[in-house]
Coordinates of C-alpha atoms in Angstrom, one line a residue:
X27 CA 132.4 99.5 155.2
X28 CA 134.7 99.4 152.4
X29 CA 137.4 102.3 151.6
X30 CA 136.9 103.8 148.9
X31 CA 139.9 103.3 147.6
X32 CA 139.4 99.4 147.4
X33 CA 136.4 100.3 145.3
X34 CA 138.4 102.1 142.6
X35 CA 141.4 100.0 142.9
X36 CA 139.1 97.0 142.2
X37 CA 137.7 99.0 139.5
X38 CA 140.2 99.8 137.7
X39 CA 141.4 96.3 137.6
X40 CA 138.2 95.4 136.0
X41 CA 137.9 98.0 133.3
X42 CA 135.1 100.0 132.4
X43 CA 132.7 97.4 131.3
X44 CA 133.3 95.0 134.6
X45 CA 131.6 97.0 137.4
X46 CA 128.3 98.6 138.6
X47 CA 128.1 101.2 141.2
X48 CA 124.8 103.4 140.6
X49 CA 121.8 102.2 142.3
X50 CA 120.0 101.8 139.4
X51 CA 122.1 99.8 137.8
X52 CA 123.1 97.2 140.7
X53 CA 119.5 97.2 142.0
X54 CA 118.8 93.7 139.9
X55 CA 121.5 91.8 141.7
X56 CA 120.2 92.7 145.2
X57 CA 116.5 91.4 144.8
X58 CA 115.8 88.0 145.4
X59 CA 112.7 87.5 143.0
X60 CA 110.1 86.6 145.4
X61 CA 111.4 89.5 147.1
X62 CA 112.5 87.8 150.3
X63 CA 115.7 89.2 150.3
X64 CA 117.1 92.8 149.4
X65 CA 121.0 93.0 149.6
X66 CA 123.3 96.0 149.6
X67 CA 126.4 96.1 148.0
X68 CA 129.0 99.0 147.2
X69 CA 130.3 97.3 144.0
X70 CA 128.8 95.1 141.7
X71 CA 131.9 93.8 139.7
X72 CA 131.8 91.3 136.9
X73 CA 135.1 89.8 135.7
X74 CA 135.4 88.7 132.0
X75 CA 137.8 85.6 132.3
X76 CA 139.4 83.4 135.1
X77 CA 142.8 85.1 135.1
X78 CA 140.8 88.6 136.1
X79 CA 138.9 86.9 138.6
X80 CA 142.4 86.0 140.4
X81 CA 143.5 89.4 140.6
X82 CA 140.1 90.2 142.0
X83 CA 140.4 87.2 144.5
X84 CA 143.8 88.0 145.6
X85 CA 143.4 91.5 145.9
X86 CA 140.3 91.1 148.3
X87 CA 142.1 88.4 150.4
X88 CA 145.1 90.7 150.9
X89 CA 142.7 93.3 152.4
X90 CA 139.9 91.6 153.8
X91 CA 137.2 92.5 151.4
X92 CA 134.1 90.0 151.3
X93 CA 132.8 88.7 148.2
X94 CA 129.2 87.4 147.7
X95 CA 129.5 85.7 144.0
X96 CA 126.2 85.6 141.9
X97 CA 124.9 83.6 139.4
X98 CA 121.3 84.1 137.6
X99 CA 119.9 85.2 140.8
X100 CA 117.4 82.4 140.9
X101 CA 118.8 80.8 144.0
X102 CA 116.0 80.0 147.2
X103 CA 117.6 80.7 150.1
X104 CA 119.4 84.1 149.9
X105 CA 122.7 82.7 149.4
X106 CA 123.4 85.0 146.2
X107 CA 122.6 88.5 148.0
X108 CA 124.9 90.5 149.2
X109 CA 124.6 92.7 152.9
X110 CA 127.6 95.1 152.3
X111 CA 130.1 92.6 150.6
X112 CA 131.4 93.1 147.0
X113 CA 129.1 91.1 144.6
X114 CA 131.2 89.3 142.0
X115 CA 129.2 88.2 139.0
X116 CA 130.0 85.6 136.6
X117 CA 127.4 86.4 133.8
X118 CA 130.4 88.3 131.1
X119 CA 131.8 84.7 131.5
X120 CA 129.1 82.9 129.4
X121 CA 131.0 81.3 126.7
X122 CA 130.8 77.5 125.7
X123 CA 134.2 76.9 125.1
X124 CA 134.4 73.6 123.5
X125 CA 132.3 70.2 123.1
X126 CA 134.1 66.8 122.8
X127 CA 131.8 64.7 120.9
X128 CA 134.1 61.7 120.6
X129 CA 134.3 62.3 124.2
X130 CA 130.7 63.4 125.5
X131 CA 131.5 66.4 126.9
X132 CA 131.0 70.2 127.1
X133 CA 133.0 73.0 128.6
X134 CA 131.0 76.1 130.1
X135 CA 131.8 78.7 131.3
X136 CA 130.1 79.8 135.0
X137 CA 127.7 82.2 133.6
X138 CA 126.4 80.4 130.3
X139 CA 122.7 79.5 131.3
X140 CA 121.6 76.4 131.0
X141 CA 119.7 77.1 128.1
X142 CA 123.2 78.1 126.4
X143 CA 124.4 74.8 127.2
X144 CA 121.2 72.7 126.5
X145 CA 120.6 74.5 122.9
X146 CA 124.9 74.2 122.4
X147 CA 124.5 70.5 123.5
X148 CA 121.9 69.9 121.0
X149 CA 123.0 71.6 118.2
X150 CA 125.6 69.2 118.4
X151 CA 123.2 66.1 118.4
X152 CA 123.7 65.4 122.2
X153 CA 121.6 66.0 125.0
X154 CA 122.5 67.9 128.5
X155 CA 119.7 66.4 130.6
X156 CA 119.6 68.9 133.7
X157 CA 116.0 70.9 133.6
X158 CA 114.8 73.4 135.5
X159 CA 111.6 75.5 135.1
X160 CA 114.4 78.6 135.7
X161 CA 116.6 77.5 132.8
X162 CA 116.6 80.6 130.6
X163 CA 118.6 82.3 133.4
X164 CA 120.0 79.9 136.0
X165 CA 123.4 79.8 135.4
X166 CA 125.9 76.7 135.1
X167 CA 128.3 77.8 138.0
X168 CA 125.1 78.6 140.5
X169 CA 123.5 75.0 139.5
X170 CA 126.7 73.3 140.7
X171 CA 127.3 75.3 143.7
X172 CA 123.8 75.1 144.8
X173 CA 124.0 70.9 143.6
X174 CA 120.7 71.3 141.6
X175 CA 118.7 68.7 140.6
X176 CA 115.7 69.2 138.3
X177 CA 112.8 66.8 136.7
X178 CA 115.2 63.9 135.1
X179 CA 117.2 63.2 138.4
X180 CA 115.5 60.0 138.5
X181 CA 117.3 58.9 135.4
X182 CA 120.3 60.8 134.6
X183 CA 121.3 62.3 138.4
X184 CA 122.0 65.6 139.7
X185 CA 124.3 68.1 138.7
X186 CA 127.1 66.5 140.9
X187 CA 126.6 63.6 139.0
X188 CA 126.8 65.5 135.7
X189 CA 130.0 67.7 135.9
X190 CA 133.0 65.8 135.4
X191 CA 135.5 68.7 135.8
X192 CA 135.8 72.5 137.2
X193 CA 137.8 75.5 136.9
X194 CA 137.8 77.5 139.7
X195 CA 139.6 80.5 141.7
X196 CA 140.2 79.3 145.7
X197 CA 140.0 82.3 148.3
X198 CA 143.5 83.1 148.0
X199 CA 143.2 83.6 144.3
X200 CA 144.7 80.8 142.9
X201 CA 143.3 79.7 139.4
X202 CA 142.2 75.8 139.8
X203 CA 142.5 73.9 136.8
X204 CA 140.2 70.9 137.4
X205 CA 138.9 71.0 134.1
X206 CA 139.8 67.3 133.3
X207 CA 136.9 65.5 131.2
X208 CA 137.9 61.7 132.5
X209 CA 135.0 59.5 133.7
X210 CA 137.7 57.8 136.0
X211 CA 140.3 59.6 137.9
X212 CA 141.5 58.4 141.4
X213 CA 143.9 61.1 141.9
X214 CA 143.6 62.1 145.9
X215 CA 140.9 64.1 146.8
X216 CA 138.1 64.7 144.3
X217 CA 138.5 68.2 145.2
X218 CA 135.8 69.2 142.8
X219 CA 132.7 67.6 144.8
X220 CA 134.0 70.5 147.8
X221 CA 132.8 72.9 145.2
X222 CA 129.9 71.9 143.5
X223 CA 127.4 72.2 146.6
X224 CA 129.6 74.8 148.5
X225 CA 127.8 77.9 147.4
X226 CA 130.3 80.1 146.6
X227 CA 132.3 79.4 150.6
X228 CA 135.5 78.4 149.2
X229 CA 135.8 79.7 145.7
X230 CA 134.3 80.7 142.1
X231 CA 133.7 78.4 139.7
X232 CA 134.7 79.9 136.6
X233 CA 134.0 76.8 134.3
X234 CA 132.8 72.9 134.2
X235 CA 133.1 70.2 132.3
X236 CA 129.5 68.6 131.8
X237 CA 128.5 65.2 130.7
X238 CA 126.6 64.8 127.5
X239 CA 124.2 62.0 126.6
X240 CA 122.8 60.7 123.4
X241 CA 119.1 62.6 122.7
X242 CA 116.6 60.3 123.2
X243 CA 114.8 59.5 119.8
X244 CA 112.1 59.3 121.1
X245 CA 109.6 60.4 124.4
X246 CA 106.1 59.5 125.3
X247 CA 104.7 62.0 128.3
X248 CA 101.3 61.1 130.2
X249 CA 99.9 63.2 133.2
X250 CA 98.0 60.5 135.1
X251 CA 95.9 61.2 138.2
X252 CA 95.8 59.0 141.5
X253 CA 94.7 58.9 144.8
X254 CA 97.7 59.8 147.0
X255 CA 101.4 60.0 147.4
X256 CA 101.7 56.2 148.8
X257 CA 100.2 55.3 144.9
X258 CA 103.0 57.5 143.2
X259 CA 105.1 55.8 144.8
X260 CA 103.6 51.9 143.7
X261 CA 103.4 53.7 140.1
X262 CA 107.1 54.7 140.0
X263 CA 108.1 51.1 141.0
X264 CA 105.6 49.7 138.8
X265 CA 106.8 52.0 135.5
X266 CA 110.7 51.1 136.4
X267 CA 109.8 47.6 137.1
X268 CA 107.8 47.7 133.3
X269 CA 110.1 50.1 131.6
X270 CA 113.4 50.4 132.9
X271 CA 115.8 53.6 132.8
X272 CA 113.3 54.6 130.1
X273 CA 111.7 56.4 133.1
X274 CA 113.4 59.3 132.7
X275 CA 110.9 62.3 134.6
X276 CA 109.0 61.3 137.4
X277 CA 107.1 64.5 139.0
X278 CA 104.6 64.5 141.9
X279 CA 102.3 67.5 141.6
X280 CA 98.7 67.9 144.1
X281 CA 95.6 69.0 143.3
X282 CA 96.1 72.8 145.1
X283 CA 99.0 72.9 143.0
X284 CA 97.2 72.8 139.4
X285 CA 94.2 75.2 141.4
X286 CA 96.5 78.0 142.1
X287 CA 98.6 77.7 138.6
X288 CA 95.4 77.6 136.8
X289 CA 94.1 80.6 138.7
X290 CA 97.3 82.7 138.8
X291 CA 99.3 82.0 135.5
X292 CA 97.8 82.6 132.6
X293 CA 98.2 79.6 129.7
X294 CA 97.9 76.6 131.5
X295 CA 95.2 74.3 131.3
X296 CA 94.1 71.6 133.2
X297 CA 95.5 68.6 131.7
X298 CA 92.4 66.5 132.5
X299 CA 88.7 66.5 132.5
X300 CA 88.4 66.2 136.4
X301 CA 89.9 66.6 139.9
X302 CA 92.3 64.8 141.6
X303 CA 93.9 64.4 145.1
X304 CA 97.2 64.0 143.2
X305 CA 98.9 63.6 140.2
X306 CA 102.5 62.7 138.3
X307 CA 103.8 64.2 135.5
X308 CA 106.0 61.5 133.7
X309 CA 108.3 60.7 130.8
X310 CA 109.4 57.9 129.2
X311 CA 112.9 58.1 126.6
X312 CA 113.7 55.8 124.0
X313 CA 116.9 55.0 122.1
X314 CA 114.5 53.8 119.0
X315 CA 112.2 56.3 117.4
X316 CA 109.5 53.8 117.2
X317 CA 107.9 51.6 120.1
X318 CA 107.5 53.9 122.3
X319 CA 104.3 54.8 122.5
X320 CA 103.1 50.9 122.3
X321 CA 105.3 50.8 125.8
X322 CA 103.8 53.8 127.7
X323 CA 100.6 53.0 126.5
X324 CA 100.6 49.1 127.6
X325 CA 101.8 50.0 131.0
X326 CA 99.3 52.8 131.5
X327 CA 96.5 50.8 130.6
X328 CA 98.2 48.2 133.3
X329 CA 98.1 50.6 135.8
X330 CA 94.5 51.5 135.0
X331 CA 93.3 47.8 135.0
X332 CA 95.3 47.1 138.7
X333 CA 93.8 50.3 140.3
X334 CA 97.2 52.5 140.3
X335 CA 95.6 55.4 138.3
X336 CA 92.1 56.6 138.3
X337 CA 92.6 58.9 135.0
X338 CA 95.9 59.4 132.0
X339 CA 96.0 61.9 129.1
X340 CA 98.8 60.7 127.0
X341 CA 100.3 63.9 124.9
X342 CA 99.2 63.6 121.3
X343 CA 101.9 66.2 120.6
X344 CA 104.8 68.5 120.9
X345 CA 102.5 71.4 121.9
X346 CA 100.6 69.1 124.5
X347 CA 103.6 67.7 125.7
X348 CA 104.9 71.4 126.4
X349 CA 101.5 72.7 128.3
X350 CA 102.1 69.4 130.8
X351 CA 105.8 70.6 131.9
X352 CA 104.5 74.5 131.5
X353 CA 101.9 73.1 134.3
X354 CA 104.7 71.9 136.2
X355 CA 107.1 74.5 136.1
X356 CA 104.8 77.0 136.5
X357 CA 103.8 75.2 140.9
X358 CA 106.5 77.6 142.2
X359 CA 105.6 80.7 140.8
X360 CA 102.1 79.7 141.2
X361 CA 102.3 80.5 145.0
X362 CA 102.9 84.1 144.6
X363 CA 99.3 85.0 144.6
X364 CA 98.1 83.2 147.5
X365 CA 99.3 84.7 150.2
X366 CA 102.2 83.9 152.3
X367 CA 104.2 80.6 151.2
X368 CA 106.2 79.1 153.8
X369 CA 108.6 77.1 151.6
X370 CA 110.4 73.8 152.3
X371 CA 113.2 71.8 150.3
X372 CA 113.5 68.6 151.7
X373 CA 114.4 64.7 150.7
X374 CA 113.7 61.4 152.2
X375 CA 113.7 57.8 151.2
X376 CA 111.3 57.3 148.2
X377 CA 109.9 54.7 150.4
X378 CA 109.2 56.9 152.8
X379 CA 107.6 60.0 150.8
X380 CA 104.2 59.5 152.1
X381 CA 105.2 58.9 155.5
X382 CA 106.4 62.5 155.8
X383 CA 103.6 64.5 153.7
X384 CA 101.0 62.8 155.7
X385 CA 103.3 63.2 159.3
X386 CA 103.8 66.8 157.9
X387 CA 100.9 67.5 156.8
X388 CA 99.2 66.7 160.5
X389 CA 101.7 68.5 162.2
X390 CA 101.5 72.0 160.7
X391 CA 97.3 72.0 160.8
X392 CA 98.0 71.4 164.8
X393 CA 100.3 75.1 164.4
X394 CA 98.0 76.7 162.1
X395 CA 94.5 75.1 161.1
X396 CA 92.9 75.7 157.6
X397 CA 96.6 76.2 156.5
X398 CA 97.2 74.9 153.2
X399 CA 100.0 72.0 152.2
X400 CA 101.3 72.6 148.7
X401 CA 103.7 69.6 148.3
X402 CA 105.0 68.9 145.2
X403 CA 108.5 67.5 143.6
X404 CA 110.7 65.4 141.7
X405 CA 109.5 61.9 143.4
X406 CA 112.1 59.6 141.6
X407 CA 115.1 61.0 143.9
X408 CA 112.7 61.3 147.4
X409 CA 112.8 65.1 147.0
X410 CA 109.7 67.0 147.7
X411 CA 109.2 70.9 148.0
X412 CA 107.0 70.7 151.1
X413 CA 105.1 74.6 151.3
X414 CA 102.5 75.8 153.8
X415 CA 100.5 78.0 152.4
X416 CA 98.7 80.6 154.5
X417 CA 94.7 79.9 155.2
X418 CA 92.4 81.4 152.4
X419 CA 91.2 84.5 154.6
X420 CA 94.0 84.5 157.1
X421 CA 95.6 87.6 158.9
X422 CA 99.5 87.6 157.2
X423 CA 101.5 88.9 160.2
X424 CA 100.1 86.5 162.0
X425 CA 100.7 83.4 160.0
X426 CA 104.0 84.9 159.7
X427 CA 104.6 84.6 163.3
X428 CA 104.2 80.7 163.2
X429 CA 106.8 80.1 160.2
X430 CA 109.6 79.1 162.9
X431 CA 107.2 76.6 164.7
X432 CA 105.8 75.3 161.1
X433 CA 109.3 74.7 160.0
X434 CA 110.8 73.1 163.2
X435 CA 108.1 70.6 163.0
X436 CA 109.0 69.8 159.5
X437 CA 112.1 69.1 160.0
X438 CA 111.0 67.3 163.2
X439 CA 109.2 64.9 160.4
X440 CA 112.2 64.8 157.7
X441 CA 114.7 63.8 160.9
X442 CA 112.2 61.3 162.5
X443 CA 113.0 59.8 158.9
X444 CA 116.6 60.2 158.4
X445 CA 116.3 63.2 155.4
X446 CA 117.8 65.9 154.5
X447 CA 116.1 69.3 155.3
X448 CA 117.8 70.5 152.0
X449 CA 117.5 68.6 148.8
X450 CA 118.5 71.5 146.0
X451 CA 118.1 74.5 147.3
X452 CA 121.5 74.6 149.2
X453 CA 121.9 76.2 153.0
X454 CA 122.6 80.4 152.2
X455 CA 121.6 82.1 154.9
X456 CA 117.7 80.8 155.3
X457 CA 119.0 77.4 156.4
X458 CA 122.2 78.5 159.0
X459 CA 120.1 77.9 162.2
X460 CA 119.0 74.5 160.7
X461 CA 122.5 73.0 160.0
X462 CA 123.7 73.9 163.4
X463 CA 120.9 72.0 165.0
X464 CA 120.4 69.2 162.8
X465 CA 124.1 68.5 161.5
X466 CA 125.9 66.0 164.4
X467 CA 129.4 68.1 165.6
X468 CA 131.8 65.9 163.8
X469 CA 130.2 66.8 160.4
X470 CA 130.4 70.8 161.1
X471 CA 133.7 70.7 162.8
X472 CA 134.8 69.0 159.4
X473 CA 132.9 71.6 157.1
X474 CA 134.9 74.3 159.3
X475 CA 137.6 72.4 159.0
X476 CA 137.5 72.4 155.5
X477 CA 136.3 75.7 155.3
X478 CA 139.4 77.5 157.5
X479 CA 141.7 75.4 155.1
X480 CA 140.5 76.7 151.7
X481 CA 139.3 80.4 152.8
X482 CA 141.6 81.1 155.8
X483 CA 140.6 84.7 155.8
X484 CA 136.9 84.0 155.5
X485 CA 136.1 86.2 152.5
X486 CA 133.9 83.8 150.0
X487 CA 130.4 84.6 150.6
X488 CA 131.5 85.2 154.7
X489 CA 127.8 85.2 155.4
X490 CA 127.0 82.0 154.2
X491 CA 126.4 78.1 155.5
X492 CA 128.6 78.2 158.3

């Protein structure tokens, strides 16, 4: 319990505008929005700058006050909700402070969305290729703590590759200045890369440097249908082979997938006449404006001759072009009306992709038979968001009981092939039992390590990763 009196002090340092306290008006930070999670907080604070967020810092360290920091709430694994510690949002520091074009680069502040920063990139004739169907209110300082990677990984990286600089506030309260826009710095320690992934356990990013890109001038988007995840796979090397870095989006979606979008979001449309096991969503991107479309349509019609695809639409326009990644985005929330999901964020070799769908697969129909795979992801960088979906019919409670065994043999499958059991979705508190077992004891006695070093007291989101 927090004394009251470190609620008003904190308030006061904050301002009228900076803090929530009524239930009503803090109620949309505690609810994770598949409703997995509901928090509790006494304070919902949100400080305007990095300087107030120092005095905030250094006043909780000095009395032992935890802080759960927040971005857009869109985070997967309960990381973002607090259980009794102060909530520290960063959404009243949303500017975009500056854009370098001579050098590339854009400064954000933590709590611009990445819509700010894609439409601020663009307006200034660049491109800021990180995409995510929650864009319009993930925000730039959870993307980087939470290492997101989105549906052009395979060509431009994830946000670790993209940020070239932070500011931050430490657990002590110190004001980091790492704001530095250099694509080469071998100064010590690239102390940055200990925040971006480190979901709020060691500080608040307050704002990042991000890497900018020239905007394609040109992109050519096909949804082509195949047999299985092994032929993805021969398609993606077959397209980069053909192609290049043109291939800039690269997305695995199944059959189930476009069944339960079609049947629970309202908009989307099948983007083909038939059925098919599987399917890819992909992009090409071209420096020239013209040519383009000769390229994607030569190694298509390649793929069609040697068997790789069974069926392509090629978008005719914007608007069609649109409804194919509106299919896409659209798998996760898709999910919502069928049942209980059972969701997995996991990575593996690309060579090794259908190894572990088909290994998975097997082993959660032995735990639960008629259960329903829903695999789906961003193929180009190995990552695929394996869910089990309850059996049409199915008793809840019951399938419920079998989520520990369902995702122990998972993991099972991801370690028999040296993966990760989280791509982009980051540890919080869904994933604590899962680094103890699977991470070796050097690795977490260097995470605590690093973790007693920069948050002594054990304040930053206390609940968290370790």
């Amino acid at each position: 319990m927090i004394k009251h009196a470190h609620i008003e002090a904190l308030k006061t340092m904050l301002g009228p505008k900076g803090w929530y306290e009524d239930a009503q008006d803090t109620a949309p930070f505690l609810h994770e929005w598949r409703d997995r999670w509901v928090g509790q907080t006494p304070l919902v604070i949100m400080p305007e700058s990095a300087a107030q967020t120092e005095k905030i810092i250094q006043y909780c360290a000095a009395h032992t006050i935890g802080i759960t920091p927040q971005g857009g709430n869109t985070g997967l694994v309960g990381g973002q909700i607090p259980m009794g510690e102060i909530l520290l949002s960063t959404r009243r520091m949303n500017a975009i402070r500056a854009i370098d074009e001579g050098n590339a680069s854009l400064i954000a502040e933590a709590g611009a969305t990445l819509a700010a920063v894609r439409a601020a990139a663009d307006e200034a004739g660049f491109l800021f290729p990180l995409s995510l169907a929650s864009e319009g209110s993930a925000t730039i300082g959870g993307i980087l703590s939470t290492n997101a990677g989105g549906m052009e990984v395979v060509r431009y990286g994830n946000a670790r590759a993209l940020c070239l600089g932070l500011e931050a506030v430490n657990a002590q309260g110190q004001v980091w200045d790492g704001l530095s826009a250099l694509r080469k710095d071998n100064r010590g320690y690239d102390l940055k890369q200990l925040f971006i992934g480190g979901e709020g356990t060691l500080g608040v990013i307050t704002a990042a440097s991000l890497k900018l890109f020239a905007k394609p001038a040109a992109r050519e988007t096909a949804w082509c249908a195949l047999p299985s995840p092994h032929a993805a796979i021969t398609l993606l090397e077959f397209m980069t082979q053909k192609c290049g870095d043109a291939v800039s989006t690269f997305e695995l979606v199944p059959q189930i997938g476009i069944d339960c979008a079609l049947r629970n979001i309202p908009g989307n449309r099948a983007p083909l006449a038939g059925p098919s096991p599987w399917h890819v969503l992909m992009e090409l991107s071209f420096a020239q404006a013209s040519g383009g479309r000769q390229v994607m349509e030569s190694a298509l019609g390649k793929a069609l001759e040697d068997g790789l695809i069974s069926d392509a639409a090629l978008a005719q326009s914007q608007t069609q072009r649109e409804s194919f990644f509106r299919l896409r985005e659209s798998l996760s929330a898709a999910q919502k009306g069928e049942g209980v999901s059972i969701k997995h964020d996991i990575a593996v070799p690309i060579s090794a992709i259908d190894n572990f769908i088909e290994e998975a697969s097997a082993a959660v129909q032995k735990i639960v038979p008629g259960c329903r795979v829903f695999a789906f992801g961003h193929i180009g960088d190995g990552n695929v968001h394996f869910n089990v979906l309850s059996p049409k019919g199915a008793e809840l409670n019951a399938f419920k009981e079998r989520a520990d065994a369902i995702t122990e043999a998972v993991f099972e499958c991801v370690l028999d092939l040296r993966g990760s059991f989280s791509a982009e979705h980051g540890i919080g508190v869904a994933r604590i039992d899962a680094l103890q077992k699977y991470k070796t004891a050097p690795e977490i006695a260097m995470m605590r390590a690093v973790k007693s070093a920069l948050d002594p007291v054990g304040i930053m989101n206390p609940r968290v990763m370790l």
